[in-house]
Coordinates of C-alpha atoms and ligand atoms in Angstrom, one line a residue:
M14 CA -124.1 -26.4 -49.7
N15 CA -126.2 -28.4 -47.3
R16 CA -126.1 -32.2 -46.7
F17 CA -128.9 -32.8 -49.2
T18 CA -127.3 -30.8 -52.0
R19 CA -123.9 -32.5 -51.3
K20 CA -125.6 -35.9 -51.6
L21 CA -127.1 -34.8 -54.9
A22 CA -123.7 -33.6 -56.1
D23 CA -122.2 -37.0 -55.2
H24 CA -124.7 -38.4 -57.7
S25 CA -123.9 -35.7 -60.3
A26 CA -127.4 -34.2 -59.8
S27 CA -129.0 -31.0 -58.7
L28 CA -132.6 -30.0 -58.1
R29 CA -134.2 -27.6 -60.4
R30 CA -137.8 -26.9 -61.4
G31 CA -139.4 -28.3 -64.5
R32 CA -142.7 -27.3 -66.0
S33 CA -145.3 -26.2 -63.4
E34 CA -148.3 -28.4 -63.6
I35 CA -149.9 -28.3 -60.1
L36 CA -150.7 -25.4 -57.9
Q37 CA -150.9 -26.7 -54.4
V38 CA -152.6 -24.2 -52.1
N39 CA -152.4 -24.6 -48.3
V40 CA -155.5 -22.6 -47.3
G41 CA -154.6 -22.6 -43.6
K42 CA -153.8 -24.4 -40.4
L43 CA -157.4 -24.8 -39.1
C44 CA -158.3 -28.5 -38.6
N45 CA -160.7 -30.5 -36.6
L46 CA -158.0 -33.0 -35.7
T47 CA -154.5 -32.8 -34.1
C48 CA -152.6 -35.8 -35.5
V49 CA -149.3 -36.9 -34.0
H50 CA -147.5 -36.9 -37.4
C51 CA -148.9 -33.5 -38.6
H52 CA -146.1 -31.5 -40.3
V53 CA -148.4 -28.4 -40.3
N54 CA -149.1 -28.3 -36.5
A55 CA -152.7 -27.9 -37.5
G56 CA -155.6 -27.9 -35.1
P57 CA -159.0 -26.5 -34.1
K58 CA -157.5 -23.4 -32.4
R59 CA -155.3 -22.2 -35.3
K60 CA -156.4 -18.9 -36.7
E61 CA -154.3 -18.8 -39.9
I62 CA -156.8 -19.1 -42.8
M63 CA -156.9 -17.8 -46.4
T64 CA -159.1 -14.8 -47.0
H65 CA -161.7 -14.2 -49.8
E66 CA -159.4 -11.6 -51.3
T67 CA -156.4 -13.8 -51.4
I68 CA -158.4 -16.5 -53.1
E69 CA -159.5 -14.0 -55.8
R70 CA -155.9 -13.0 -56.4
I71 CA -154.8 -16.6 -56.7
V72 CA -157.6 -17.5 -59.2
D73 CA -156.8 -14.4 -61.3
W74 CA -153.2 -15.5 -61.5
L75 CA -154.2 -19.0 -62.3
A76 CA -156.4 -17.9 -65.1
K77 CA -153.3 -16.6 -67.0
T78 CA -151.4 -19.9 -66.7
Q79 CA -151.6 -23.4 -68.3
I80 CA -151.5 -25.0 -64.9
S81 CA -154.1 -27.8 -65.0
T82 CA -154.5 -28.9 -61.4
V83 CA -155.3 -27.1 -58.2
D84 CA -154.5 -29.2 -55.1
L85 CA -156.1 -27.9 -51.9
T86 CA -154.6 -28.8 -48.6
G87 CA -154.4 -27.5 -45.0
G88 CA -155.3 -28.1 -42.1
A89 CA -158.7 -29.3 -43.1
P90 CA -159.1 -27.2 -46.3
E91 CA -162.9 -27.6 -46.2
M92 CA -163.1 -25.6 -42.9
I93 CA -162.2 -22.2 -44.3
P94 CA -165.3 -20.1 -45.0
D95 CA -164.4 -19.6 -48.7
F96 CA -163.5 -23.3 -49.6
R97 CA -166.6 -23.7 -51.8
F98 CA -166.1 -20.2 -53.4
F99 CA -162.5 -21.2 -54.2
I100 CA -163.6 -24.4 -56.0
D101 CA -166.5 -22.6 -57.8
Q102 CA -164.1 -20.0 -59.1
V103 CA -161.5 -22.5 -60.3
K104 CA -164.2 -24.6 -62.1
R105 CA -165.4 -21.5 -63.9
L106 CA -162.1 -20.9 -65.6
Q107 CA -161.7 -21.7 -69.3
P108 CA -160.6 -24.4 -69.5
P109 CA -161.8 -25.5 -66.0
R110 CA -159.0 -26.9 -63.9
H111 CA -159.0 -30.2 -62.1
V112 CA -159.3 -29.9 -58.3
I113 CA -157.9 -32.2 -55.6
D114 CA -159.1 -32.0 -52.0
R115 CA -156.8 -33.4 -49.4
C116 CA -159.4 -34.6 -46.9
N117 CA -159.1 -36.0 -43.4
L118 CA -162.4 -37.8 -43.9
T119 CA -163.8 -37.0 -40.4
I120 CA -164.6 -33.5 -41.5
L121 CA -167.3 -35.0 -43.8
L122 CA -169.3 -36.0 -40.6
E123 CA -168.9 -32.8 -38.6
P124 CA -172.0 -30.7 -38.0
G125 CA -172.4 -28.1 -40.6
Y126 CA -170.6 -30.2 -43.3
E127 CA -173.5 -32.6 -44.0
D128 CA -173.7 -31.7 -47.7
L129 CA -169.9 -31.4 -48.3
G130 CA -169.6 -34.8 -49.9
E131 CA -172.3 -33.9 -52.4
F132 CA -170.7 -30.6 -53.2
L133 CA -167.4 -32.3 -53.9
A134 CA -169.0 -35.0 -56.1
R135 CA -171.1 -32.4 -58.0
N136 CA -167.9 -30.5 -58.8
R137 CA -166.0 -33.7 -59.7
V138 CA -163.3 -32.9 -57.1
E139 CA -160.8 -35.7 -56.7
I140 CA -160.4 -36.8 -53.0
V141 CA -157.1 -37.8 -51.5
A142 CA -157.9 -39.0 -48.0
S143 CA -155.7 -39.7 -45.0
M144 CA -156.1 -43.3 -43.7
P145 CA -152.9 -44.3 -42.0
C146 CA -154.0 -47.9 -41.5
Y147 CA -156.9 -50.3 -42.0
S148 CA -156.8 -51.2 -38.3
A149 CA -158.6 -49.1 -35.7
K150 CA -155.8 -49.3 -33.2
N151 CA -153.1 -47.7 -35.4
V152 CA -155.5 -45.0 -36.8
N153 CA -156.7 -43.9 -33.4
A154 CA -153.1 -43.9 -32.0
Q155 CA -152.0 -41.4 -34.7
R156 CA -155.1 -39.3 -35.3
G157 CA -157.1 -39.6 -32.1
E158 CA -159.7 -41.8 -30.4
G159 CA -162.7 -42.6 -32.5
V160 CA -161.2 -41.4 -35.8
F161 CA -161.1 -44.8 -37.3
D162 CA -164.9 -45.4 -37.0
E163 CA -165.5 -41.9 -38.3
S164 CA -163.2 -42.5 -41.3
I165 CA -165.0 -45.7 -42.1
A166 CA -168.4 -43.9 -42.0
A167 CA -167.0 -41.1 -44.2
L168 CA -165.7 -43.7 -46.7
H169 CA -169.1 -45.3 -46.8
L170 CA -170.6 -41.9 -47.5
L171 CA -168.1 -41.3 -50.3
N172 CA -168.7 -44.7 -51.9
S173 CA -172.5 -44.0 -51.8
L174 CA -171.9 -40.8 -53.8
G175 CA -169.9 -42.8 -56.4
Y176 CA -166.4 -42.0 -55.2
G177 CA -164.0 -44.9 -55.9
L178 CA -166.6 -46.3 -58.3
D179 CA -167.2 -43.6 -60.9
R180 CA -164.2 -42.8 -63.2
E181 CA -164.9 -39.1 -62.7
L182 CA -164.9 -39.4 -58.9
P183 CA -161.4 -40.7 -57.9
L184 CA -160.9 -41.6 -54.2
H185 CA -157.3 -42.2 -53.1
L186 CA -156.1 -43.1 -49.6
V187 CA -152.9 -42.0 -48.0
Y188 CA -150.9 -44.2 -45.7
N189 CA -148.1 -42.8 -43.6
P190 CA -146.1 -44.8 -41.0
V191 CA -147.3 -44.7 -37.4
G192 CA -143.7 -44.3 -36.1
A193 CA -140.1 -43.5 -37.1
F194 CA -139.8 -46.0 -40.0
L195 CA -140.1 -45.9 -43.8
P196 CA -143.3 -47.0 -45.5
P197 CA -143.4 -50.6 -46.8
S198 CA -144.0 -51.4 -50.5
Q199 CA -146.8 -49.2 -51.8
D200 CA -148.1 -51.9 -54.2
E201 CA -148.3 -54.6 -51.4
L202 CA -149.8 -52.2 -49.0
E203 CA -152.5 -51.1 -51.5
A204 CA -153.4 -54.8 -52.0
D205 CA -153.7 -55.3 -48.3
Y206 CA -155.8 -52.1 -47.8
K207 CA -158.1 -53.1 -50.7
R208 CA -158.6 -56.6 -49.4
E209 CA -159.2 -55.6 -45.7
L210 CA -161.4 -52.6 -46.3
K211 CA -163.6 -54.5 -48.8
K212 CA -163.8 -57.6 -46.6
H213 CA -164.6 -56.0 -43.3
F214 CA -166.5 -52.8 -44.4
G215 CA -167.4 -53.2 -48.1
I216 CA -165.3 -50.1 -49.0
V217 CA -163.6 -49.5 -52.3
F218 CA -161.1 -46.9 -53.4
N219 CA -158.7 -46.3 -56.4
N220 CA -155.1 -46.0 -55.3
L221 CA -153.1 -46.0 -52.1
Y222 CA -150.3 -43.4 -51.7
A223 CA -147.6 -44.4 -49.2
L224 CA -145.9 -41.3 -47.8
T225 CA -142.8 -41.0 -45.7
N226 CA -143.2 -38.8 -42.6
L227 CA -140.8 -35.8 -42.9
P228 CA -138.9 -34.8 -39.8
I229 CA -140.6 -31.4 -39.4
G230 CA -143.5 -30.0 -37.4
R231 CA -145.3 -32.1 -34.8
F232 CA -143.5 -35.3 -36.1
A233 CA -140.1 -33.7 -35.5
S234 CA -141.3 -32.8 -31.9
Y235 CA -142.3 -36.4 -31.4
L236 CA -138.9 -37.6 -32.6
R237 CA -137.1 -35.1 -30.3
R238 CA -139.2 -36.2 -27.3
S239 CA -138.5 -39.8 -28.0
D240 CA -134.8 -39.0 -28.6
T241 CA -135.0 -40.6 -32.1
L242 CA -134.5 -37.6 -34.4
Q243 CA -130.9 -38.4 -35.2
D244 CA -131.6 -42.1 -35.8
Y245 CA -134.5 -41.2 -38.1
M246 CA -132.3 -38.8 -40.0
Q247 CA -129.7 -41.5 -40.5
L248 CA -132.3 -43.9 -41.6
L249 CA -133.5 -41.4 -44.3
I250 CA -130.0 -40.5 -45.4
H251 CA -128.9 -44.2 -45.7
A252 CA -132.0 -44.9 -47.8
F253 CA -131.2 -42.1 -50.3
N254 CA -132.4 -43.3 -53.7
P255 CA -131.2 -41.2 -56.7
A256 CA -133.9 -42.7 -58.9
T257 CA -136.4 -40.6 -57.1
I258 CA -134.9 -37.2 -58.0
S259 CA -136.6 -36.6 -61.3
G260 CA -140.0 -37.4 -59.8
L261 CA -139.8 -35.1 -56.8
M262 CA -143.0 -33.1 -56.5
C263 CA -141.2 -29.8 -56.1
R264 CA -140.2 -30.1 -59.8
N265 CA -143.7 -29.6 -61.1
T266 CA -145.6 -28.1 -58.2
I267 CA -145.9 -24.5 -56.9
S268 CA -146.8 -24.4 -53.2
V269 CA -148.8 -21.4 -51.9
G270 CA -149.4 -20.5 -48.3
W271 CA -152.6 -19.0 -46.7
R272 CA -151.3 -15.4 -47.3
G273 CA -150.4 -16.1 -51.0
E274 CA -146.7 -16.6 -50.3
V275 CA -144.8 -19.0 -52.6
Y276 CA -142.6 -22.0 -51.8
D277 CA -141.2 -25.1 -53.6
C278 CA -143.3 -27.5 -51.6
D279 CA -145.7 -27.7 -48.6
F280 CA -142.8 -28.9 -46.4
N281 CA -140.6 -25.9 -47.3
Q282 CA -143.7 -23.8 -46.5
Q283 CA -144.0 -25.2 -43.0
L284 CA -140.3 -24.4 -42.6
G285 CA -140.8 -20.8 -43.7
M286 CA -138.5 -21.2 -46.9
Q287 CA -140.4 -18.6 -48.9
W288 CA -139.2 -17.6 -52.3
S289 CA -137.5 -14.2 -52.6
D290 CA -136.3 -12.2 -55.6
N291 CA -132.7 -11.1 -56.3
S292 CA -132.9 -8.2 -53.8
G293 CA -134.1 -10.5 -51.0
S294 CA -137.8 -9.3 -51.1
K295 CA -140.2 -12.1 -50.3
L296 CA -142.4 -13.3 -53.1
F297 CA -146.1 -13.9 -53.4
L298 CA -147.9 -15.8 -56.1
W299 CA -149.0 -12.7 -57.9
D300 CA -145.4 -11.5 -58.1
I301 CA -144.2 -14.4 -60.2
D302 CA -144.3 -15.0 -63.9
P303 CA -145.4 -18.6 -64.4
N304 CA -143.4 -18.8 -67.6
S305 CA -140.1 -18.0 -65.9
L306 CA -139.9 -20.8 -63.4
E307 CA -138.2 -23.6 -65.4
E308 CA -134.7 -24.3 -64.2
R309 CA -135.2 -22.2 -61.0
V310 CA -133.1 -23.8 -58.2
I311 CA -135.2 -25.5 -55.6
M312 CA -134.5 -24.6 -51.9
T313 CA -133.6 -27.7 -50.0
G314 CA -132.6 -28.9 -46.5
D315 CA -132.1 -32.0 -44.3
H316 CA -135.9 -32.7 -44.5
C317 CA -135.6 -33.4 -48.3
F318 CA -134.0 -36.8 -47.4
G319 CA -137.6 -37.8 -46.5
C320 CA -138.6 -37.4 -50.1
T321 CA -135.7 -39.4 -51.6
A322 CA -135.6 -42.3 -49.1
G323 CA -136.4 -45.8 -50.3
A324 CA -139.1 -45.7 -53.0
G325 CA -139.4 -41.9 -52.5
S326 CA -142.4 -39.9 -51.4
G327 CA -144.5 -37.1 -52.7
C328 CA -148.1 -35.9 -52.8
G329 CA -148.9 -38.8 -55.2
G330 CA -147.2 -41.4 -53.1
A331 CA -144.1 -43.5 -53.9
I332 CA -142.0 -42.1 -56.8
S333 CA -139.9 -45.1 -57.8
S334 CA -140.4 -48.8 -57.6
Q335 CA -136.7 -49.1 -56.8
S336 CA -135.9 -49.1 -53.1
Ligands
SF4_410 S1 -152.4 -34.4 -40.4 FE1 -154.1 -33.5 -41.5 S2 -155.9 -34.1 -40.4 FE2 -154.2 -34.4 -39.0 S3 -154.0 -32.5 -37.9 FE3 -152.6 -32.3 -39.6 S4 -153.9 -31.3 -41.2 FE4 -155.3 -32.1 -39.6
SF4_411 S1 -139.0 -31.5 -49.1 FE1 -139.2 -32.8 -50.9 S2 -140.6 -31.8 -52.2 FE2 -139.8 -30.3 -50.8 S3 -138.0 -29.3 -51.8 FE3 -137.3 -31.0 -50.5 S4 -137.2 -32.8 -52.0 FE4 -138.5 -31.2 -52.9

């Protein structure tokens, strides 16, 4: 029993899967940025990307399920050569599945990606875009010099395509703290973002998701370098909120890696916590029966305290209004 499962037991709880509703696919670690908080350690030199054949196997598997949403993440998912093929194939399924693109915004302005925004809009792909602050100083500190101006230009582009305005083109922004602290109230922050981005840049968007930085990957290295890892862990543990447990994303999401391997969530994926069968063989998506996953025990560790701290945190932002 680890510290997290002990904490759950203290609250007479355990963590098991419910119905699978989202297939979150991490298509690789290639990215045009190298953000300080990145839990994937993504960057321009990473070579791990999903192949055409793996995408075909994933879509074949998906076609036999009732899973309604495919959530594409990375890296910058748009940078893999078969990104558009993947979306085309998912949209051809009957019934077509909803697609989410976790976008870092700046990729929309890179040479060779000029028509990416139009492609996403044409396919009614929901965009969840990183925007850790509405001030240039904080964004550039976390994501790199010049990223704020590029993000604003990309948001203008998305608004011009109807994103954030058309009901079928949702545009959500993602905030995460610029240091070793918990996010503030998501509702208040969303109101601030909406006011400031509209006032200074004329930008509109739908929702703000406030995420907690989990102590893994590049963010964990940053905490170790600044000798604050233990303090940050204590902060997360002390802020444990049992009201978040039922809404944890690992309960309804299957996470798939760039080789097709399966995990409970993208964080477990970065920690190499791949599913295995009873004999210890590692599992890939095509090995699992989607109808046999309910009640499966979720693999946990210290990092899970990042999801249950305060208002909680998942791919859709805060989980509970209680903090
Ligand atoms: S946080 Fe996102 S945009 Fe930044 S390096 Fe990681 S994958 Fe790329
Ligand atoms: S890190 Fe979060 S989403 Fe992943 S298994 Fe732990 S609690 Fe669930």
